[in-house]
mmCIF file of C-alpha atoms in Angstrom:
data_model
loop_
_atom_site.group_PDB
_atom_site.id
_atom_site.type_symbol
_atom_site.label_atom_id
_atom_site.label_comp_id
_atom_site.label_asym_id
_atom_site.label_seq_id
_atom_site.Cartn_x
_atom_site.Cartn_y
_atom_site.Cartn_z
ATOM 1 C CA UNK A 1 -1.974 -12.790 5.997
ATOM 2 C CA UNK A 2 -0.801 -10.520 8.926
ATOM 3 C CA UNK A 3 -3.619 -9.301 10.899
ATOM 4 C CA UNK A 4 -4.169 -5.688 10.934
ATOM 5 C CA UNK A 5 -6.153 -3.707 13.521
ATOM 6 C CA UNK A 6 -7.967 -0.644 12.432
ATOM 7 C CA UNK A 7 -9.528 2.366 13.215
ATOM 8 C CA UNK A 8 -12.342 3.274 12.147
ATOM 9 C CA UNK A 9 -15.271 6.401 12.111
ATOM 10 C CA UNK A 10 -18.611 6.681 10.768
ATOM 11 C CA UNK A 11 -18.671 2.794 11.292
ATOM 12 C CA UNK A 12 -22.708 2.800 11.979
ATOM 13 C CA UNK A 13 -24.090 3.501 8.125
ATOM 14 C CA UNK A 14 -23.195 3.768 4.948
ATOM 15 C CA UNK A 15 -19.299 3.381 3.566
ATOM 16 C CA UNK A 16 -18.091 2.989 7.552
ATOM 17 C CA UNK A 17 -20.441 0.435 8.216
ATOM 18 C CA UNK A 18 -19.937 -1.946 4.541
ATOM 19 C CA UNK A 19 -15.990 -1.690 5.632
ATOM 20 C CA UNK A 20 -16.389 -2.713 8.972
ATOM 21 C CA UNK A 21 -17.823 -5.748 7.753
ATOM 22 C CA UNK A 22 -15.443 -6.138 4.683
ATOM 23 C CA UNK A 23 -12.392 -5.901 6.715
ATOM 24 C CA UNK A 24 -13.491 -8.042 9.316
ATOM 25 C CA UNK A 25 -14.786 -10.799 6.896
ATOM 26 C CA UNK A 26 -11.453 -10.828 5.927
ATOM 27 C CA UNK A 27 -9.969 -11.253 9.014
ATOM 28 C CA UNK A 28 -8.831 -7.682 10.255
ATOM 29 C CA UNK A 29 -10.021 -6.627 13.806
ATOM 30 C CA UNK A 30 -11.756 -3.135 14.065
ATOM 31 C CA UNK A 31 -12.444 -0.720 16.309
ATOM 32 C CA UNK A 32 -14.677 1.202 15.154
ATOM 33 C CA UNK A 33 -17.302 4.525 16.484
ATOM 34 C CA UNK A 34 -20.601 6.135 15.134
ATOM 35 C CA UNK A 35 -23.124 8.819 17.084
ATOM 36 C CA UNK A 36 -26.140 6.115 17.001
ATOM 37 C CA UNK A 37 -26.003 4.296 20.534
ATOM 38 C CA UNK A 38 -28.448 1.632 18.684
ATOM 39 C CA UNK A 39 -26.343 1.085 15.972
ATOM 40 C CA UNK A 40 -23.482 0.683 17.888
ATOM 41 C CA UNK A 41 -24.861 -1.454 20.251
ATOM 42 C CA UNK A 42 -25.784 -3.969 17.285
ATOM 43 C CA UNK A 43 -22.308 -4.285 15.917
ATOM 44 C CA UNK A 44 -21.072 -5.119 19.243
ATOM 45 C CA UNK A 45 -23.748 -7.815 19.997
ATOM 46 C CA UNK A 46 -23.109 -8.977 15.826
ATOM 47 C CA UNK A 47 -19.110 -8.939 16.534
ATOM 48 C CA UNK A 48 -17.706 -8.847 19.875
ATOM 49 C CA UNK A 49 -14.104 -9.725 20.592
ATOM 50 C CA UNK A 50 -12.074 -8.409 19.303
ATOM 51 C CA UNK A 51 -13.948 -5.838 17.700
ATOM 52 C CA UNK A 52 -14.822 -3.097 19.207
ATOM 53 C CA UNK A 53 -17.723 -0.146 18.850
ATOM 54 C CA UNK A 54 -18.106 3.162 20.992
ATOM 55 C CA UNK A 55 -20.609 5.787 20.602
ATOM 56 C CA UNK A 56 -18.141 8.635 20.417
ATOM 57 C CA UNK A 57 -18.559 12.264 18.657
ATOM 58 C CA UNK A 58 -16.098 13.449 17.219
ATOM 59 C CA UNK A 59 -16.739 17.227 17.218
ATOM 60 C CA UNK A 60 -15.974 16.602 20.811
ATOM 61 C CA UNK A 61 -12.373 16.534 21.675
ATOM 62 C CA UNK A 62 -12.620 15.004 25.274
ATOM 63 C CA UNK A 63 -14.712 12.268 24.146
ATOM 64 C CA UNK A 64 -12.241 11.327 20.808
ATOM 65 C CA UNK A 65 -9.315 11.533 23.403
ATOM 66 C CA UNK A 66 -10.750 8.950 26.320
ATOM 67 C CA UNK A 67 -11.460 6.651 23.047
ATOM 68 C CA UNK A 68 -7.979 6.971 21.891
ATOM 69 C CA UNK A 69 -6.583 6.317 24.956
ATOM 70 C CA UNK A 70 -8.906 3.538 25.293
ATOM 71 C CA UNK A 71 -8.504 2.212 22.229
ATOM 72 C CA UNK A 72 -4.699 2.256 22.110
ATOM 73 C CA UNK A 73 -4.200 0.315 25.405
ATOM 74 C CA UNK A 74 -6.845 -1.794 25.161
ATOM 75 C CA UNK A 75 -7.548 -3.077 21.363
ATOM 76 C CA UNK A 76 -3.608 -1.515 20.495
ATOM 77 C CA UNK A 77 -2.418 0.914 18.422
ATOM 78 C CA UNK A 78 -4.393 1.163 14.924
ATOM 79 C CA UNK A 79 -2.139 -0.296 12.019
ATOM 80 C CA UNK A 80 -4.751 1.434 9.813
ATOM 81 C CA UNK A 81 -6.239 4.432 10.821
ATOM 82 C CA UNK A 82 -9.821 5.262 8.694
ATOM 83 C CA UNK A 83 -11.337 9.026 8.953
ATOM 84 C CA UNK A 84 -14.946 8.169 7.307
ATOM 85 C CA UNK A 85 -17.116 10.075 9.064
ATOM 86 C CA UNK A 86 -19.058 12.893 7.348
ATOM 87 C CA UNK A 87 -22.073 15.174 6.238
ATOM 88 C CA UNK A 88 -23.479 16.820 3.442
ATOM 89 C CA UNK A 89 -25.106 20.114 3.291
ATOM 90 C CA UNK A 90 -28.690 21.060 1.432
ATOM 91 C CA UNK A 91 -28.075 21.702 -1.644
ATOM 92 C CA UNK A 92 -28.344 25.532 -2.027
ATOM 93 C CA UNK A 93 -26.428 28.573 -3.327
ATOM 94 C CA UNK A 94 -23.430 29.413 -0.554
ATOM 95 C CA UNK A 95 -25.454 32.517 0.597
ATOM 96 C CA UNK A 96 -28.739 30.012 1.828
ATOM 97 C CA UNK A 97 -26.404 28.010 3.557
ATOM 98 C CA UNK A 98 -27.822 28.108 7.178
ATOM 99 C CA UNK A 99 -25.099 29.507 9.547
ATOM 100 C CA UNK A 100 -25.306 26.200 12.376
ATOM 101 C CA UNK A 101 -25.449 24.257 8.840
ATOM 102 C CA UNK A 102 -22.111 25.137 7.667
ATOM 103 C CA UNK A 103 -20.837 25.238 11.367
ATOM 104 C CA UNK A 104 -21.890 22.146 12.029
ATOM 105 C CA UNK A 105 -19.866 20.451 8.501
ATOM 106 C CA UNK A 106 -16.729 22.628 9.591
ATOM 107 C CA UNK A 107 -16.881 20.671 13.518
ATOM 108 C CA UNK A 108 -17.485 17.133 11.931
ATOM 109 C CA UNK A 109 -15.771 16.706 8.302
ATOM 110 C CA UNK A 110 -12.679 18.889 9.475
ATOM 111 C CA UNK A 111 -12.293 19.458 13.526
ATOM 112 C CA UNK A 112 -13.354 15.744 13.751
ATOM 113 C CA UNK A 113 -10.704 14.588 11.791
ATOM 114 C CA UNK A 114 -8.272 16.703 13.527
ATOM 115 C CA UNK A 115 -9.288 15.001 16.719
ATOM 116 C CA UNK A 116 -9.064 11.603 15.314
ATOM 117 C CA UNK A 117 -6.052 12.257 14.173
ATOM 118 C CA UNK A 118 -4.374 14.268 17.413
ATOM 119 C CA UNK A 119 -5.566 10.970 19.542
ATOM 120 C CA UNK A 120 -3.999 8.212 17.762
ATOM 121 C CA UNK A 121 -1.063 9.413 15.445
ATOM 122 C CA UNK A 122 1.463 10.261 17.983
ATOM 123 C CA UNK A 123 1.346 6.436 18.927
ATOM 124 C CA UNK A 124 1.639 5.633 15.446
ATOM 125 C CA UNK A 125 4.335 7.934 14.856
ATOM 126 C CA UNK A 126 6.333 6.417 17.964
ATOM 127 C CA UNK A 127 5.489 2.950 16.725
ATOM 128 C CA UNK A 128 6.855 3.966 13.648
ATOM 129 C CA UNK A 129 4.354 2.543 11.427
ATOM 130 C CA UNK A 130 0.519 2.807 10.272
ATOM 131 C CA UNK A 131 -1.400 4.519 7.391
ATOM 132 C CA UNK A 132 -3.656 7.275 8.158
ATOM 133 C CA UNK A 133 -6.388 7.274 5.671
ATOM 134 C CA UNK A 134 -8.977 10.651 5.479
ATOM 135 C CA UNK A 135 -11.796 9.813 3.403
ATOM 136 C CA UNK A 136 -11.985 13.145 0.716
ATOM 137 C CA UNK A 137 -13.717 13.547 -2.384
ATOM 138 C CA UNK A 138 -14.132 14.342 -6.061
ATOM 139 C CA UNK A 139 -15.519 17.674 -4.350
ATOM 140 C CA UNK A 140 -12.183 17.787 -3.082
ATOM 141 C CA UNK A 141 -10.468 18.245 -6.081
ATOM 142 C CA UNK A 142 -13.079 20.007 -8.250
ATOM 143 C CA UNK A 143 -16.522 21.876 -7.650
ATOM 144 C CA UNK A 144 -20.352 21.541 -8.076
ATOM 145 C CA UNK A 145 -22.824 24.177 -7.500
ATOM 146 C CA UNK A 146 -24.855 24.542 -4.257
ATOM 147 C CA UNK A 147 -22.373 22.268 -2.441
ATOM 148 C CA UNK A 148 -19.556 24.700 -1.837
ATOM 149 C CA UNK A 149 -19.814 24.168 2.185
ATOM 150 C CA UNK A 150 -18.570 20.165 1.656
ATOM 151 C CA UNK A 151 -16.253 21.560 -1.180
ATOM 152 C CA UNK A 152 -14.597 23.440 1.339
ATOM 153 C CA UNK A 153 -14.407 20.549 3.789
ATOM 154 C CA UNK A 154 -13.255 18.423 1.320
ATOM 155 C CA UNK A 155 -10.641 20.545 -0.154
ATOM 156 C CA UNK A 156 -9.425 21.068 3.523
ATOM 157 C CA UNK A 157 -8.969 17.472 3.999
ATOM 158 C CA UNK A 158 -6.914 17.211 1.157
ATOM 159 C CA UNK A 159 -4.434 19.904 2.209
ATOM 160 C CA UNK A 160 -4.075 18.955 5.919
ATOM 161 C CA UNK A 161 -3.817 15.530 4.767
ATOM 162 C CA UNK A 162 -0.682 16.067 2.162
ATOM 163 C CA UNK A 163 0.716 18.312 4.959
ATOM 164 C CA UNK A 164 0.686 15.715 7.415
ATOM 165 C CA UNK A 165 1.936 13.196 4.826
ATOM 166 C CA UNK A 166 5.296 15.324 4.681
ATOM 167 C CA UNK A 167 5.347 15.341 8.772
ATOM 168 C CA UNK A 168 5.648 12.063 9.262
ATOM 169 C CA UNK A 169 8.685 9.406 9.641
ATOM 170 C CA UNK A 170 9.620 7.538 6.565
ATOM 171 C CA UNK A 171 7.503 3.735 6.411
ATOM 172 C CA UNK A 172 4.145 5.555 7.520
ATOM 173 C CA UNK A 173 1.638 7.312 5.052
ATOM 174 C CA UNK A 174 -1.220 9.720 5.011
ATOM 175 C CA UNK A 175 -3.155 9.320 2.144
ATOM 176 C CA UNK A 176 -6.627 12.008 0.943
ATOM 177 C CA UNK A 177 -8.764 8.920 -0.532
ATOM 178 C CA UNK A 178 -11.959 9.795 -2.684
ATOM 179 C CA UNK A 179 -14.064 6.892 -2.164
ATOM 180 C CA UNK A 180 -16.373 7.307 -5.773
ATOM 181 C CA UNK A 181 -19.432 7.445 -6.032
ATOM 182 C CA UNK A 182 -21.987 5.396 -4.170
ATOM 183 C CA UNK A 183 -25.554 4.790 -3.259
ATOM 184 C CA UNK A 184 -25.539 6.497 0.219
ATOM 185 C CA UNK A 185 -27.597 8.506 1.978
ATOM 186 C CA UNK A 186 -25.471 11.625 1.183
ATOM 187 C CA UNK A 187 -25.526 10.967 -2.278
ATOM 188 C CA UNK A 188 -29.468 10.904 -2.145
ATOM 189 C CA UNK A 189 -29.234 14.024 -0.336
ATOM 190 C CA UNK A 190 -27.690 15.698 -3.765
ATOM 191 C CA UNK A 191 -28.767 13.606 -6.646
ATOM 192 C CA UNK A 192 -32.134 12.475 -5.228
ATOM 193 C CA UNK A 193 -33.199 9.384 -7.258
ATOM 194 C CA UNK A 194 -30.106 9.560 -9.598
ATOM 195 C CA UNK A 195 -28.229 7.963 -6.705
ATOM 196 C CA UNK A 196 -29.526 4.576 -7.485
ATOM 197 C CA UNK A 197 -27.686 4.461 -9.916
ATOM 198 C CA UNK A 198 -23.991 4.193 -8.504
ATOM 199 C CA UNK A 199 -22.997 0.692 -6.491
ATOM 200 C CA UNK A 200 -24.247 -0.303 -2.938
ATOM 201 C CA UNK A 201 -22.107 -0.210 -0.146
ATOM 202 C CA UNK A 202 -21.587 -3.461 0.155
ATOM 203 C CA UNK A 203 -20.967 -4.109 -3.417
ATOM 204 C CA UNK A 204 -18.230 -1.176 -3.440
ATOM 205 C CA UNK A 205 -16.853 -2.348 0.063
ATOM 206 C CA UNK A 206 -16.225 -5.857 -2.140
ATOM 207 C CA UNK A 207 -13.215 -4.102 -4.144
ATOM 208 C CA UNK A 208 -12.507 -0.693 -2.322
ATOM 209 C CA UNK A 209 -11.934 -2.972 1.116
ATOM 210 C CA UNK A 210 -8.767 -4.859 -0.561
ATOM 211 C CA UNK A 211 -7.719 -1.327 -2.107
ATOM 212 C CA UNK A 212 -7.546 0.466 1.026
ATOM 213 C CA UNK A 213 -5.443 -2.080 2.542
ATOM 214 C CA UNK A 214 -3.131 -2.430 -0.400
ATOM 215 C CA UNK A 215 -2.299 1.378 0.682
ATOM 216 C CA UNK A 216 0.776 1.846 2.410
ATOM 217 C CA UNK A 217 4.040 4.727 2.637
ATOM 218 C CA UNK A 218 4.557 4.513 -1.568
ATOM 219 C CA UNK A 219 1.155 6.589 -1.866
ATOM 220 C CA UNK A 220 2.121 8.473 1.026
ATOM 221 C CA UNK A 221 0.941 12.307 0.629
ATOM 222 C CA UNK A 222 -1.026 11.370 -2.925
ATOM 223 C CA UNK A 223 -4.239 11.696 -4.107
ATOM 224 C CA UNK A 224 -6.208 8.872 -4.676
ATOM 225 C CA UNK A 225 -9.234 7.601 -6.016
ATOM 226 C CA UNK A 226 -11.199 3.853 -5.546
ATOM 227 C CA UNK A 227 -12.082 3.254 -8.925
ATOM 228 C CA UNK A 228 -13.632 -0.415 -10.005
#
């Protein structure tokens, strides 16, 4: 097995942090970033070298940059690249939606993947290799009620993902990946106690970890979907 080094947001809770641990278990190194200093701090002290974790956000486009930089001459130039990191809104009608609310999901699920992307894809793309995953949605390809602000996130990431897919050299990939559904703290945030009922994180990292790294430039620019 060839050792691949990733890239990875959102890598404190949830999805980020079950495949940090998946793809390190199985021998990958990550770099990996998440807004909780704590959090952070404990995957470093639980991982070390040559993993790495930074408290970086990634609304903020001078922070994302001095990671990439960083993280490119220091840990090397992702071979996976992993945009995880999101929110939810309240579910309410569009019109309740509070205005730093919907501001807020527009600078993280869409402007932070921008950044991720604007600070380590040119490497890639002069490397002449890597897969650039953004993490979408079923609410990326169809609709709910009282969750149109993430709709609209979602359904961004799936159209500056397939454009980017068509920008880049042949061998690479860009790929819109809906992860299913799982037992996260966003999912409580819409279904409430109905979320119990979809997988863990770990137990969904245990087959969506080896799918994501099956991925490579013959899904390049397609939808996908982690199914069990």
């Amino acid at each position: 097995m060839s050792v691949r080094k990733i890239v990875l947001t959102g890598a404190t809770k949830g999805l980020g942090r079950a495949m940090a641990d998946g793809f390190i278990a199985t021998g990958h190194q990550v770099a990996g970033c998440g807004r909780s200093a704590d959090k952070i701090d404990q995957l470093n002290e639980q991982y070390g070298d040559p993993h790495r974790f930074d408290v970086v956000d990634v609304t903020n486009w001078h922070d994302v940059k001095q990671w990439g930089k960083s993280v490119n001459e220091n840990f090397g130039v992702p071979d996976l690249l992993i945009n995880n990191a999101a929110i939810i809104n309240e579910n309410k009608p569009l019109w309740r939606v509070p205005v730093g609310e919907f501001s807020q999901m527009i600078d993280i699920n869409i402007q932070g993947v921008f950044h991720v992307i604007k600070a380590f894809v040119p490497a890639m793309v002069e490397r002449g290799q890597g897969t650039i995953i953004n993490f979408s949605s079923g609410w990326g390809r169809s609709t709910s009620p009282e969750v149109g602000p993430y709709c609209a996130t979602k359904y961004a990431i799936e159209g500056m993902t397939k454009s980017l897919a068509q920008e880049l050299p042949a061998g690479m990939a860009a790929i819109p990946l809906g992860p299913g559904m799982i037992h996260t703290e966003m999912l409580e945030k819409c279904f409430a106690d109905g979320a119990s009922s979809a997988p863990k994180p770990s137990d969904w990292a245990s087959y969506a970890v080896p799918f994501i790294l099956s991925l490579g430039a013959e899904e390049n620019g397609e939808s996908i979907s982690i199914v069990k």
